[in-house]
JSON list of C-alpha atoms in Angstrom, two decimals:
[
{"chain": "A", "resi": 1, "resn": "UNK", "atom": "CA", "xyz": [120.23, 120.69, 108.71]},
{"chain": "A", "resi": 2, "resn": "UNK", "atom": "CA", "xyz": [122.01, 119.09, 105.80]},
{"chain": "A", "resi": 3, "resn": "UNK", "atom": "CA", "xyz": [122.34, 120.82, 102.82]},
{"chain": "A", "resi": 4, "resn": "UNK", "atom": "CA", "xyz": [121.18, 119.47, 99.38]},
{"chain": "A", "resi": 5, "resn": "UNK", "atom": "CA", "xyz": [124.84, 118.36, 98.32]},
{"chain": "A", "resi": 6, "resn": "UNK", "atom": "CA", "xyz": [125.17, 117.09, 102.29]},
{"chain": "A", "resi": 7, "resn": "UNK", "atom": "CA", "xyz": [128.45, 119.23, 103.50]},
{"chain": "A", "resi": 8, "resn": "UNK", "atom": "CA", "xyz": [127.43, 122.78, 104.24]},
{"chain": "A", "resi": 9, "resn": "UNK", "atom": "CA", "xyz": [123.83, 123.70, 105.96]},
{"chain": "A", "resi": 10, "resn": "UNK", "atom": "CA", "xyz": [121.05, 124.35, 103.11]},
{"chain": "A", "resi": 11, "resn": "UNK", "atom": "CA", "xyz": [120.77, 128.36, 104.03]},
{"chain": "A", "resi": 12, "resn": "UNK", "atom": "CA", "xyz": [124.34, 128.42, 102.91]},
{"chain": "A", "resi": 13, "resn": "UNK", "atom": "CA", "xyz": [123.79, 126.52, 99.65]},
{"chain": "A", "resi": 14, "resn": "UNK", "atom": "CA", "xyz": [120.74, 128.56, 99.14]},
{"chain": "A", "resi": 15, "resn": "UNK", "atom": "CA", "xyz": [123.00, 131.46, 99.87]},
{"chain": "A", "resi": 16, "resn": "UNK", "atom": "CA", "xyz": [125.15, 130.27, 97.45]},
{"chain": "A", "resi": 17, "resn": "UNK", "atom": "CA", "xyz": [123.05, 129.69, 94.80]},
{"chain": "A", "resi": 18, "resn": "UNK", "atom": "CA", "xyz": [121.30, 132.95, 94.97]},
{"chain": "A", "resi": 19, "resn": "UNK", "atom": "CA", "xyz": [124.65, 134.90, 95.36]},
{"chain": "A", "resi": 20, "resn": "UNK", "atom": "CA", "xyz": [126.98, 133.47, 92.59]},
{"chain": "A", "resi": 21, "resn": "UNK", "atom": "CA", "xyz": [125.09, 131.20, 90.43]},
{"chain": "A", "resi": 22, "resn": "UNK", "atom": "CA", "xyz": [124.71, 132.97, 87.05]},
{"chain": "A", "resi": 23, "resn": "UNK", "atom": "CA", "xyz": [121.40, 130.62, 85.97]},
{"chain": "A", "resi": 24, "resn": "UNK", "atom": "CA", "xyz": [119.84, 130.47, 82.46]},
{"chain": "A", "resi": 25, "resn": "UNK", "atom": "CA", "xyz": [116.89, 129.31, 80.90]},
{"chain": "A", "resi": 26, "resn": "UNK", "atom": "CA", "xyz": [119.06, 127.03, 78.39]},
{"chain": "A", "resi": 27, "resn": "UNK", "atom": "CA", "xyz": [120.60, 125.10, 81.34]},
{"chain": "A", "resi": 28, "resn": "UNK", "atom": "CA", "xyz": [117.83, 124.60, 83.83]},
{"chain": "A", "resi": 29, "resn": "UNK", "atom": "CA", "xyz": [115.65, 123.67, 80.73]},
{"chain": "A", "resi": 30, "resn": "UNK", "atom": "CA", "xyz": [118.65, 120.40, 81.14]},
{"chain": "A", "resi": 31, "resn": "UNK", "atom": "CA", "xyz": [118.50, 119.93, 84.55]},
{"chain": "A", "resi": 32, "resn": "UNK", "atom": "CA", "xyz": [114.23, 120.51, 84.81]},
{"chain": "A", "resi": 33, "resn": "UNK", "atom": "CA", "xyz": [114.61, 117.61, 82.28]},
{"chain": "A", "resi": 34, "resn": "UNK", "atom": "CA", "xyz": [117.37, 115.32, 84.41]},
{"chain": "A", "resi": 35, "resn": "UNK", "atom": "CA", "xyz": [115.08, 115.94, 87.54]},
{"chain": "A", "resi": 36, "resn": "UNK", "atom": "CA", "xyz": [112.23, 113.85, 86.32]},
{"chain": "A", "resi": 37, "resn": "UNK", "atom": "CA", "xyz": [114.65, 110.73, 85.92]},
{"chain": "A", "resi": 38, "resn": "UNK", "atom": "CA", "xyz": [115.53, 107.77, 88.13]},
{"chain": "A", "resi": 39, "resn": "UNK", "atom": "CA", "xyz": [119.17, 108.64, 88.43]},
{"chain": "A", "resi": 40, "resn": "UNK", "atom": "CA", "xyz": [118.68, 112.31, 88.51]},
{"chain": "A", "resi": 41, "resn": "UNK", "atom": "CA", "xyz": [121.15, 112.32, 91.70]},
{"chain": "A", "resi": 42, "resn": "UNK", "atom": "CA", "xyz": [123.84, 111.53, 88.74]},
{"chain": "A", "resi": 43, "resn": "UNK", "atom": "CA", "xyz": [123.55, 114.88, 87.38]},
{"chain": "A", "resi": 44, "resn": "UNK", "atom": "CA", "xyz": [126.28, 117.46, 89.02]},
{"chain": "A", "resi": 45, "resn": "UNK", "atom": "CA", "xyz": [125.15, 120.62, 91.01]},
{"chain": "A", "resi": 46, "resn": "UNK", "atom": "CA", "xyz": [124.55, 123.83, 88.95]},
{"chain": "A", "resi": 47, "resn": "UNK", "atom": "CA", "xyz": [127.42, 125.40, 91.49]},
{"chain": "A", "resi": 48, "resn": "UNK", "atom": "CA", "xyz": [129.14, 122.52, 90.23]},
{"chain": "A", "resi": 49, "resn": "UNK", "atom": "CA", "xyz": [129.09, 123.42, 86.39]},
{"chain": "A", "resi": 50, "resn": "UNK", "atom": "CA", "xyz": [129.22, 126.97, 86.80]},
{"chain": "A", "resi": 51, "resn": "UNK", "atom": "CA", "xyz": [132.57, 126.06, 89.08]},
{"chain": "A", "resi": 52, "resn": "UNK", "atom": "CA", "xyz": [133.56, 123.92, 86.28]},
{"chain": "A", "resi": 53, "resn": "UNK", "atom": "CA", "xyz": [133.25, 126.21, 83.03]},
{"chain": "A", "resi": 54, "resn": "UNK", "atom": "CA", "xyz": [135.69, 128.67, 85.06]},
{"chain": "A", "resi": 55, "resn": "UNK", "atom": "CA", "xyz": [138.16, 126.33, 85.26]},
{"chain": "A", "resi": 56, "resn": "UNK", "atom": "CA", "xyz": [138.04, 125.80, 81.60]},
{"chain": "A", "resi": 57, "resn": "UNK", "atom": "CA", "xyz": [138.53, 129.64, 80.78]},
{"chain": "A", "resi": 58, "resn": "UNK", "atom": "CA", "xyz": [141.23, 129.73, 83.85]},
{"chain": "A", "resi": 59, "resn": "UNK", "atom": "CA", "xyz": [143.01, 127.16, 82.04]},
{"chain": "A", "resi": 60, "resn": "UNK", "atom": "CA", "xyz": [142.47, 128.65, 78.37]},
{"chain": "A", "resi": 61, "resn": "UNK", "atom": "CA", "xyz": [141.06, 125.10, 77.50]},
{"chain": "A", "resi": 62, "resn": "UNK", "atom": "CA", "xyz": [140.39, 124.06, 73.69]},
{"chain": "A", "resi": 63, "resn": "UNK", "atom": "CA", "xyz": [140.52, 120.82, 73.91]},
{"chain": "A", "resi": 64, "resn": "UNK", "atom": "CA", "xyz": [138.80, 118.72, 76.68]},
{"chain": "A", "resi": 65, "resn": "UNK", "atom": "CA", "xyz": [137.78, 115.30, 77.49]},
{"chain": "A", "resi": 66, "resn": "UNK", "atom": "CA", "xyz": [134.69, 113.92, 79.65]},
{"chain": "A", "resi": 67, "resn": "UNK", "atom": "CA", "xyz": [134.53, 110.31, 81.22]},
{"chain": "A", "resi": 68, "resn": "UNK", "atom": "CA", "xyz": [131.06, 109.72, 81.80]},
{"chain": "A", "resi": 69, "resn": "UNK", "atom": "CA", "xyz": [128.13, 111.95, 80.12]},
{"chain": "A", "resi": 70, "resn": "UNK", "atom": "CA", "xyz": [124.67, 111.00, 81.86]},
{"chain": "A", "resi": 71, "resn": "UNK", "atom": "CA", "xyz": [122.25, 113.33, 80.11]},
{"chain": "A", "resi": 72, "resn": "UNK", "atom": "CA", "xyz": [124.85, 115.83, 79.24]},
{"chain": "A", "resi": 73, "resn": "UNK", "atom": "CA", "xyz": [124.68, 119.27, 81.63]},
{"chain": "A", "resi": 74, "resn": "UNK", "atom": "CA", "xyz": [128.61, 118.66, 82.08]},
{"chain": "A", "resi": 75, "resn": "UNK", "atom": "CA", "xyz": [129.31, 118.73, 78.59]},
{"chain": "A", "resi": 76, "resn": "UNK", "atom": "CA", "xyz": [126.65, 121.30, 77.72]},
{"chain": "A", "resi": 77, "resn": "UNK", "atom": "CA", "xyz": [128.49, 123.89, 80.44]},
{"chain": "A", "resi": 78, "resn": "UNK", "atom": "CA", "xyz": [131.92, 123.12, 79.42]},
{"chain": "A", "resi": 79, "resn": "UNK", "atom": "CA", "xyz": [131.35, 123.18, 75.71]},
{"chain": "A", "resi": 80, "resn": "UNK", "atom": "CA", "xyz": [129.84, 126.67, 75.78]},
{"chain": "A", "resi": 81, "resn": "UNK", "atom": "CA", "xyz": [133.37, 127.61, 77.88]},
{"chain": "A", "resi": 82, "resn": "UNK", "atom": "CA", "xyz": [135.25, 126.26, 75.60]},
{"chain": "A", "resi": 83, "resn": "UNK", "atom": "CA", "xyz": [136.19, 128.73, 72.72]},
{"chain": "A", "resi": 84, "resn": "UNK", "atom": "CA", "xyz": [134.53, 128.35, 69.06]},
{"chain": "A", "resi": 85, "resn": "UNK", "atom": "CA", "xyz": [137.36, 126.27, 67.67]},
{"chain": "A", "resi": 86, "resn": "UNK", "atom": "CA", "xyz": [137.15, 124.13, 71.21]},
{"chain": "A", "resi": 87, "resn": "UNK", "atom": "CA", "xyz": [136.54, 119.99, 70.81]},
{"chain": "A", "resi": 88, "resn": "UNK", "atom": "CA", "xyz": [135.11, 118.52, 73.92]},
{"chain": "A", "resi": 89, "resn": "UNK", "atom": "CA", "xyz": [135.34, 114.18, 73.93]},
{"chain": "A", "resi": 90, "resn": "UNK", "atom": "CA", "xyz": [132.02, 113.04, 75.76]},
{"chain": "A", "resi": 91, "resn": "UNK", "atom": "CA", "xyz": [132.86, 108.49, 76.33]},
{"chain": "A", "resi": 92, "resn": "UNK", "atom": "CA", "xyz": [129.75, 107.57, 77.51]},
{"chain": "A", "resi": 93, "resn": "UNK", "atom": "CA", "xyz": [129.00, 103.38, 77.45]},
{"chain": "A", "resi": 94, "resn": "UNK", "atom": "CA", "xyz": [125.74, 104.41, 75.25]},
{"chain": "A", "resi": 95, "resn": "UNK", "atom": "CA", "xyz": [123.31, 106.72, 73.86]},
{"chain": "A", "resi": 96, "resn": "UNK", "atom": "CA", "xyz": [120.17, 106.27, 76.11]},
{"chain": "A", "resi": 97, "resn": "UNK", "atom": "CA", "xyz": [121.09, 108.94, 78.59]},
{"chain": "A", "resi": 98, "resn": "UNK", "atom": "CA", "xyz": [123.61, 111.12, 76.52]},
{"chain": "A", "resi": 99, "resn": "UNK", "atom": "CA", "xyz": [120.44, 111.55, 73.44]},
{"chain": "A", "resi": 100, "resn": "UNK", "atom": "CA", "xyz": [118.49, 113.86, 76.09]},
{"chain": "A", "resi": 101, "resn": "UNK", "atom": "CA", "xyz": [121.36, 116.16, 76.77]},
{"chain": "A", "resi": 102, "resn": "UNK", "atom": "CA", "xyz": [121.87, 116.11, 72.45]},
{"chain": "A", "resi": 103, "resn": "UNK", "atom": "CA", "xyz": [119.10, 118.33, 71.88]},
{"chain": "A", "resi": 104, "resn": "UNK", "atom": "CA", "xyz": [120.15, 120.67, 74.34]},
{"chain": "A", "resi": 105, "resn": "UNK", "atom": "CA", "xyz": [123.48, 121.17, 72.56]},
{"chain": "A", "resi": 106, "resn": "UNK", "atom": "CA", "xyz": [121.74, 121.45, 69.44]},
{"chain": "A", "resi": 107, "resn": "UNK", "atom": "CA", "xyz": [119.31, 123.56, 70.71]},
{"chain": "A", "resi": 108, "resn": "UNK", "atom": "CA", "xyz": [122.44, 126.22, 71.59]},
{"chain": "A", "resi": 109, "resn": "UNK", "atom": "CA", "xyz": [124.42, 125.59, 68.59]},
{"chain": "A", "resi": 110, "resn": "UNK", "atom": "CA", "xyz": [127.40, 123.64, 70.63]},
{"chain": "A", "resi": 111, "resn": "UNK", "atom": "CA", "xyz": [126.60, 120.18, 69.43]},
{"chain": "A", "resi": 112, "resn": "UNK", "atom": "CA", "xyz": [129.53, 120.95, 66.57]},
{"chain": "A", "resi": 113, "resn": "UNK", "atom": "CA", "xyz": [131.93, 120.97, 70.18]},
{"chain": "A", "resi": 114, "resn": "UNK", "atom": "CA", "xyz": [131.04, 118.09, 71.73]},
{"chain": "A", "resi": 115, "resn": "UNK", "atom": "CA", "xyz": [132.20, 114.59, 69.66]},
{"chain": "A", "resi": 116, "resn": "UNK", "atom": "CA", "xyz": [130.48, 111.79, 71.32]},
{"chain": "A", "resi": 117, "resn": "UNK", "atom": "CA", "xyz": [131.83, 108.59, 71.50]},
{"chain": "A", "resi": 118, "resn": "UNK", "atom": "CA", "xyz": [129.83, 105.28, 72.79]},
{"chain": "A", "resi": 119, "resn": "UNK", "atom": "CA", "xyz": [131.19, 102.36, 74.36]},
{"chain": "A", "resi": 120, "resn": "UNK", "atom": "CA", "xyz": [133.62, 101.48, 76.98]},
{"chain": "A", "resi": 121, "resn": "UNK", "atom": "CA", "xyz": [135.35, 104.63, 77.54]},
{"chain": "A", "resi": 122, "resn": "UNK", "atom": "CA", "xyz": [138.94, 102.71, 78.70]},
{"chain": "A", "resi": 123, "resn": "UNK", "atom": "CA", "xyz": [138.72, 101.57, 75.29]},
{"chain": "A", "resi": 124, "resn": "UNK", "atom": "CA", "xyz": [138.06, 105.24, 73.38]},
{"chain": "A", "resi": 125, "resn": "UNK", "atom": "CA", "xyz": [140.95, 106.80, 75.69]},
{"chain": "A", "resi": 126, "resn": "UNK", "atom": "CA", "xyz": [142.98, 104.04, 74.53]},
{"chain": "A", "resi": 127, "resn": "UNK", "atom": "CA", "xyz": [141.89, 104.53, 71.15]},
{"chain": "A", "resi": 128, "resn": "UNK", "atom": "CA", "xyz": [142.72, 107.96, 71.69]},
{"chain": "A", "resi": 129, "resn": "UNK", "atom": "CA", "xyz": [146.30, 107.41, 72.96]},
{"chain": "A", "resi": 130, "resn": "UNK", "atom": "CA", "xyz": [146.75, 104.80, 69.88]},
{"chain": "A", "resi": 131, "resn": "UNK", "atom": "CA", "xyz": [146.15, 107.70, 67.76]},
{"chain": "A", "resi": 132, "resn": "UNK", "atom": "CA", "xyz": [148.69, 109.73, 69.06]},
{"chain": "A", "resi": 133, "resn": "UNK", "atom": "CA", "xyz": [146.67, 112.04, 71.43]},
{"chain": "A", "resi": 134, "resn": "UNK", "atom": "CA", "xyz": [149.10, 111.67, 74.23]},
{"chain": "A", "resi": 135, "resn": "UNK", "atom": "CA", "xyz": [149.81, 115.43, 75.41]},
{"chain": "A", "resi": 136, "resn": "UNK", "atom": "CA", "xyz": [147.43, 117.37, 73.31]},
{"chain": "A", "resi": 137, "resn": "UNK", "atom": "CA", "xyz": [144.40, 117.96, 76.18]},
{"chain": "A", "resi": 138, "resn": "UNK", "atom": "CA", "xyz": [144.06, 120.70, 78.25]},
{"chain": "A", "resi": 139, "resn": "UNK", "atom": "CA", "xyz": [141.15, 119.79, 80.73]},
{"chain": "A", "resi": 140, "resn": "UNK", "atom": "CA", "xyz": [139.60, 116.43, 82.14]},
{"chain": "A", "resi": 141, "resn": "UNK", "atom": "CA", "xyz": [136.32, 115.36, 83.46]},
{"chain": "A", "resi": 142, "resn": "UNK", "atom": "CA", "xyz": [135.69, 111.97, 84.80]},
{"chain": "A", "resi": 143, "resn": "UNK", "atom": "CA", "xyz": [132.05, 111.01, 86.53]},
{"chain": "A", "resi": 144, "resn": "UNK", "atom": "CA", "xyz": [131.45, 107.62, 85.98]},
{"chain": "A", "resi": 145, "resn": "UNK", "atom": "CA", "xyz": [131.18, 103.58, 87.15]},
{"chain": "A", "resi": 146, "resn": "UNK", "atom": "CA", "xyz": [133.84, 104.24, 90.21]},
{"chain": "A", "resi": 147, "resn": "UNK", "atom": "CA", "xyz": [135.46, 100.89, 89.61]},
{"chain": "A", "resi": 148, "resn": "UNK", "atom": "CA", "xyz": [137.42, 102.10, 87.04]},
{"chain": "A", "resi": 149, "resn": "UNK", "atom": "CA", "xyz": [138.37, 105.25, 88.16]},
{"chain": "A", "resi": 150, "resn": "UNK", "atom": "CA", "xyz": [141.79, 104.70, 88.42]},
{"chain": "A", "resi": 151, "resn": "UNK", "atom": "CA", "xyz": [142.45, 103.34, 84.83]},
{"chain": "A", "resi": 152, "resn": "UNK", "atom": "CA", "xyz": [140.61, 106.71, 83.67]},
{"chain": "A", "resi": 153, "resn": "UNK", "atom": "CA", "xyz": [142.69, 108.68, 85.72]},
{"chain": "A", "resi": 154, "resn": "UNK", "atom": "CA", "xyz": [145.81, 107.36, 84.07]},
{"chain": "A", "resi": 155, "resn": "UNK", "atom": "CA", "xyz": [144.42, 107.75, 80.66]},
{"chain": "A", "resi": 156, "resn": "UNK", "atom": "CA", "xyz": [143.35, 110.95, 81.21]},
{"chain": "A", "resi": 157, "resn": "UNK", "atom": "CA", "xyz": [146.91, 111.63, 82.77]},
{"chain": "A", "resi": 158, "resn": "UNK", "atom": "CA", "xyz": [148.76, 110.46, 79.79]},
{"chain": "A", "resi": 159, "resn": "UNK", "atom": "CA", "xyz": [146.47, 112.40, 77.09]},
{"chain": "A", "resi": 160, "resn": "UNK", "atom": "CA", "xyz": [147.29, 115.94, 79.17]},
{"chain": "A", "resi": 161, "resn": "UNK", "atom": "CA", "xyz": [149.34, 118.21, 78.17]},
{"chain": "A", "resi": 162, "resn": "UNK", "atom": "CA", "xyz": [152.06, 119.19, 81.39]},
{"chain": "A", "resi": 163, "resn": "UNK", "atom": "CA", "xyz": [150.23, 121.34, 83.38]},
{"chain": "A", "resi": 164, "resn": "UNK", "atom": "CA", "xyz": [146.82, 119.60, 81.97]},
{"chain": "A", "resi": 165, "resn": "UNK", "atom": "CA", "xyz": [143.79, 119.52, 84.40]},
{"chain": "A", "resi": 166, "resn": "UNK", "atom": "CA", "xyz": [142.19, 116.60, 85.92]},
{"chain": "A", "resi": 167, "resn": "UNK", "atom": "CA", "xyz": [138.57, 116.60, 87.75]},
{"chain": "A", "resi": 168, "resn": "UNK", "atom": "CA", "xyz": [137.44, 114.00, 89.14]},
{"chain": "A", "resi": 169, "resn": "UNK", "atom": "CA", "xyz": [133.55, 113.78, 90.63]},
{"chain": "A", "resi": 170, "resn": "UNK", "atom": "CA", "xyz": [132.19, 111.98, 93.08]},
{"chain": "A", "resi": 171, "resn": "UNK", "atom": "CA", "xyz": [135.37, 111.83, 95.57]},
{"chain": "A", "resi": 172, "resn": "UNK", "atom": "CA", "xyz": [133.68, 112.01, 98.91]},
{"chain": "A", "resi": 173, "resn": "UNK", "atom": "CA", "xyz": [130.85, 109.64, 97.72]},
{"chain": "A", "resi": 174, "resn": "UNK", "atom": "CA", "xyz": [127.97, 110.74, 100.21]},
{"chain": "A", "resi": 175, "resn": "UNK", "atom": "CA", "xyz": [130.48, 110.55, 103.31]},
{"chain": "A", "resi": 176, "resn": "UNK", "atom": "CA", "xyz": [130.96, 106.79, 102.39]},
{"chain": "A", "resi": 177, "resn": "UNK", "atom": "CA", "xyz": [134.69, 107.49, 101.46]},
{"chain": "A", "resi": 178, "resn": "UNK", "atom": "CA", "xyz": [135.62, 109.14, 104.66]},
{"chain": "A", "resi": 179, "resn": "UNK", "atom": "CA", "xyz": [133.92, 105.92, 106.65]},
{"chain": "A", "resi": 180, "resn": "UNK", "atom": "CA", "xyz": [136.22, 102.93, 107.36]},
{"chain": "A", "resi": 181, "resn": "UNK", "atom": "CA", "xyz": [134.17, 100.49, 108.45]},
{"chain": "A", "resi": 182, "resn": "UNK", "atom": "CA", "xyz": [132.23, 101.01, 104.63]},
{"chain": "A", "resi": 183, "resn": "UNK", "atom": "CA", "xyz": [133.77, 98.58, 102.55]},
{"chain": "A", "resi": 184, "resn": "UNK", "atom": "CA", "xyz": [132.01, 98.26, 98.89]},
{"chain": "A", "resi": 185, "resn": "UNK", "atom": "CA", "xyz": [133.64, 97.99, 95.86]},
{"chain": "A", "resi": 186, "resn": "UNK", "atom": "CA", "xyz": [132.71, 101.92, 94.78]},
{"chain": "A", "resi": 187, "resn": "UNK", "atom": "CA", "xyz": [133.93, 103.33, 97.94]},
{"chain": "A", "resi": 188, "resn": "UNK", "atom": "CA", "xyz": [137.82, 101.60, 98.17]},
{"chain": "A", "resi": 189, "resn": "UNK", "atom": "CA", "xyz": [138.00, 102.59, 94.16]},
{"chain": "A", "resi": 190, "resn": "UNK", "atom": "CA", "xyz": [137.20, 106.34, 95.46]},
{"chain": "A", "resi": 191, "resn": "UNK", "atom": "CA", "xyz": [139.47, 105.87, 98.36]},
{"chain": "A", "resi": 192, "resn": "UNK", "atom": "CA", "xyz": [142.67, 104.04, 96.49]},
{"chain": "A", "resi": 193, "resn": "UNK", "atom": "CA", "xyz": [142.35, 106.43, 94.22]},
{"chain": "A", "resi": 194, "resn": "UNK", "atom": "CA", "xyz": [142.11, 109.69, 96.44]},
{"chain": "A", "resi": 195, "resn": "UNK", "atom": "CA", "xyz": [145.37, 108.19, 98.76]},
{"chain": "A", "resi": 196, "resn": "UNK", "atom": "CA", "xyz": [147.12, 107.20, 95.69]},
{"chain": "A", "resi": 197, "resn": "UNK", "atom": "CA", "xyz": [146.57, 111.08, 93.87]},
{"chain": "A", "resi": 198, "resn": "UNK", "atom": "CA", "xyz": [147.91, 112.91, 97.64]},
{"chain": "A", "resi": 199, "resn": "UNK", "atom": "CA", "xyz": [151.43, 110.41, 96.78]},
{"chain": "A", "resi": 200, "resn": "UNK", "atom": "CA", "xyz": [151.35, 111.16, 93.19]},
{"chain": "A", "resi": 201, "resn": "UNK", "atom": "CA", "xyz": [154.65, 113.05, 92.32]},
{"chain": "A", "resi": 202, "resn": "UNK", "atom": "CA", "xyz": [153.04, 113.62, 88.88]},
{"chain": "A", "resi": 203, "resn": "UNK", "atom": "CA", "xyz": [150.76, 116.32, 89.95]},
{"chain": "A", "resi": 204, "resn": "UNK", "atom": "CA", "xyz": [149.96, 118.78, 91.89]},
{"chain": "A", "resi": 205, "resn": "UNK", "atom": "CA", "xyz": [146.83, 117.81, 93.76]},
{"chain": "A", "resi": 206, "resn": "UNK", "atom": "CA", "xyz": [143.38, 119.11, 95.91]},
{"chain": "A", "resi": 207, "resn": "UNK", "atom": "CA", "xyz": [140.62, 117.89, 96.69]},
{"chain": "A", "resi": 208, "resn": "UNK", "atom": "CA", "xyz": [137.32, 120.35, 97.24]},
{"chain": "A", "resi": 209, "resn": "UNK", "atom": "CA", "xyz": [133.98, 119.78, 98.92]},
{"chain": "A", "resi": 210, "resn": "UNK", "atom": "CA", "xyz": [131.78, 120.94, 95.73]},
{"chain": "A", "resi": 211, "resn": "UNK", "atom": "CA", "xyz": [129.33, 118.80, 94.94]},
{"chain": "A", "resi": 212, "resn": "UNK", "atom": "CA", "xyz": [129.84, 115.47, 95.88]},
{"chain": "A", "resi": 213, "resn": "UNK", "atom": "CA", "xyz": [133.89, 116.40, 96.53]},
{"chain": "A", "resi": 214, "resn": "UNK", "atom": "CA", "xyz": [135.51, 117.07, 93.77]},
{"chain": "A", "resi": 215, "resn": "UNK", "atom": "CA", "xyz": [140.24, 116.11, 93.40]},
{"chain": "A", "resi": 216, "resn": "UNK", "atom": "CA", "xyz": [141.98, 118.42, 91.16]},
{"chain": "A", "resi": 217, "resn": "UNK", "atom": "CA", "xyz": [144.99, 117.93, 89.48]},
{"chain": "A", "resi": 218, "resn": "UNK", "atom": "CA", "xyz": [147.55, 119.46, 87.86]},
{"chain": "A", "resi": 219, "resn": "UNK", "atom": "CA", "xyz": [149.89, 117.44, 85.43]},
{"chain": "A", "resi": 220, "resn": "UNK", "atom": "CA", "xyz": [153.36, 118.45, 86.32]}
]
């Protein structure tokens, strides 16, 4: 039997869940709230954010980035990593889905961590790396339109510090990526992208079956 994030049978993802996910009120009150929505399937996995908000304190993060907001669980979790004098920069291309996640940060006092920026977010990382970012982020989420993945991932690339974190969501797309014979424009962006990070002598790189697959990289 699949599992409800497809890779691993669903008594093992209930095993996991029950096992290591340290659950609150405040965040399923986020997710209870995504659920009802169209897109919910956007939102990541609570495994997923729980996995994520270690890696912020495993790489003493204060200053992150996020490509791609939805209704804002990903920035809620790694905003309350970060440390109190920790910035997180949610691009999101507008404010419909990103408002719902608002209240959540306001609701536990992290909406002073999380700077949200609407529009095209190629345009606020180059705005970013006009403004002479380049270097000064520790930690980097992208999760959105697939298409562009690769021009985030080199934005995100040049606004890391060395030894900067990349995560990138979405990477084994359902299956669809590992599948030859599928050929839309989503999956070869995923695919370019993954075969063009294992080459990359500019980081060290992974990639993890959480969630929906999930590349790391390290920025040499």
């Amino acid at each position: 039997m699949s599992s409800r994030n497809g890779y691993i049978p669903e008594n093992v993802y209930d095993y996991i869940l029950e096992n290591t996910l340290r659950d609150r009120p405040e965040l399923k009150a986020l997710r209870d709230e995504t659920q009802d929505l169209p897109l919910a399937m956007m939102q990541i996995s609570p495994d997923q954010g729980q996995f994520m908000a270690l890696l912020v304190k495993l790489t003493n993060a204060k200053r992150a980035i996020e490509v791609g907001t939805f209704t804002g669980y990903s920035a809620l979790v790694v905003a309350e990593a970060l440390p109190d004098d920790g910035k997180l920069v949610a691009c999101d291309i507008d404010d419909e889905m990103p408002s719902i996640g608002q209240k959540h940060w306001e609701k536990n006092g992290l909406a002073d961590k999380i700077d949200l920026r609407i529009g095209p977010a190629v345009e606020t990382l180059d705005a970013m790396i006009e403004a002479g970012e380049s270097g000064t982020y520790d930690i980097a989420f992208i999760d959105a339109d697939k298409e562009s993945y690769g021009e985030y991932y080199e934005h995100c690339l040049d606004l890391l510090r060395q030894r900067g974190l990349i995560l990138i969501d979405n990477v084994l797309w359902g299956g669809r990526a590992a599948d030859p014979s599928n050929t839309d424009e989503s999956t070869i962006a995923i695919r370019e992208l993954t075969t063009r990070m294992q080459a990359d002598e500019r980081v060290d790189f992974s990639l993890i079956p959480v969630g929906d697959g999930v590349s790391l990289a390290v920025k040499r």
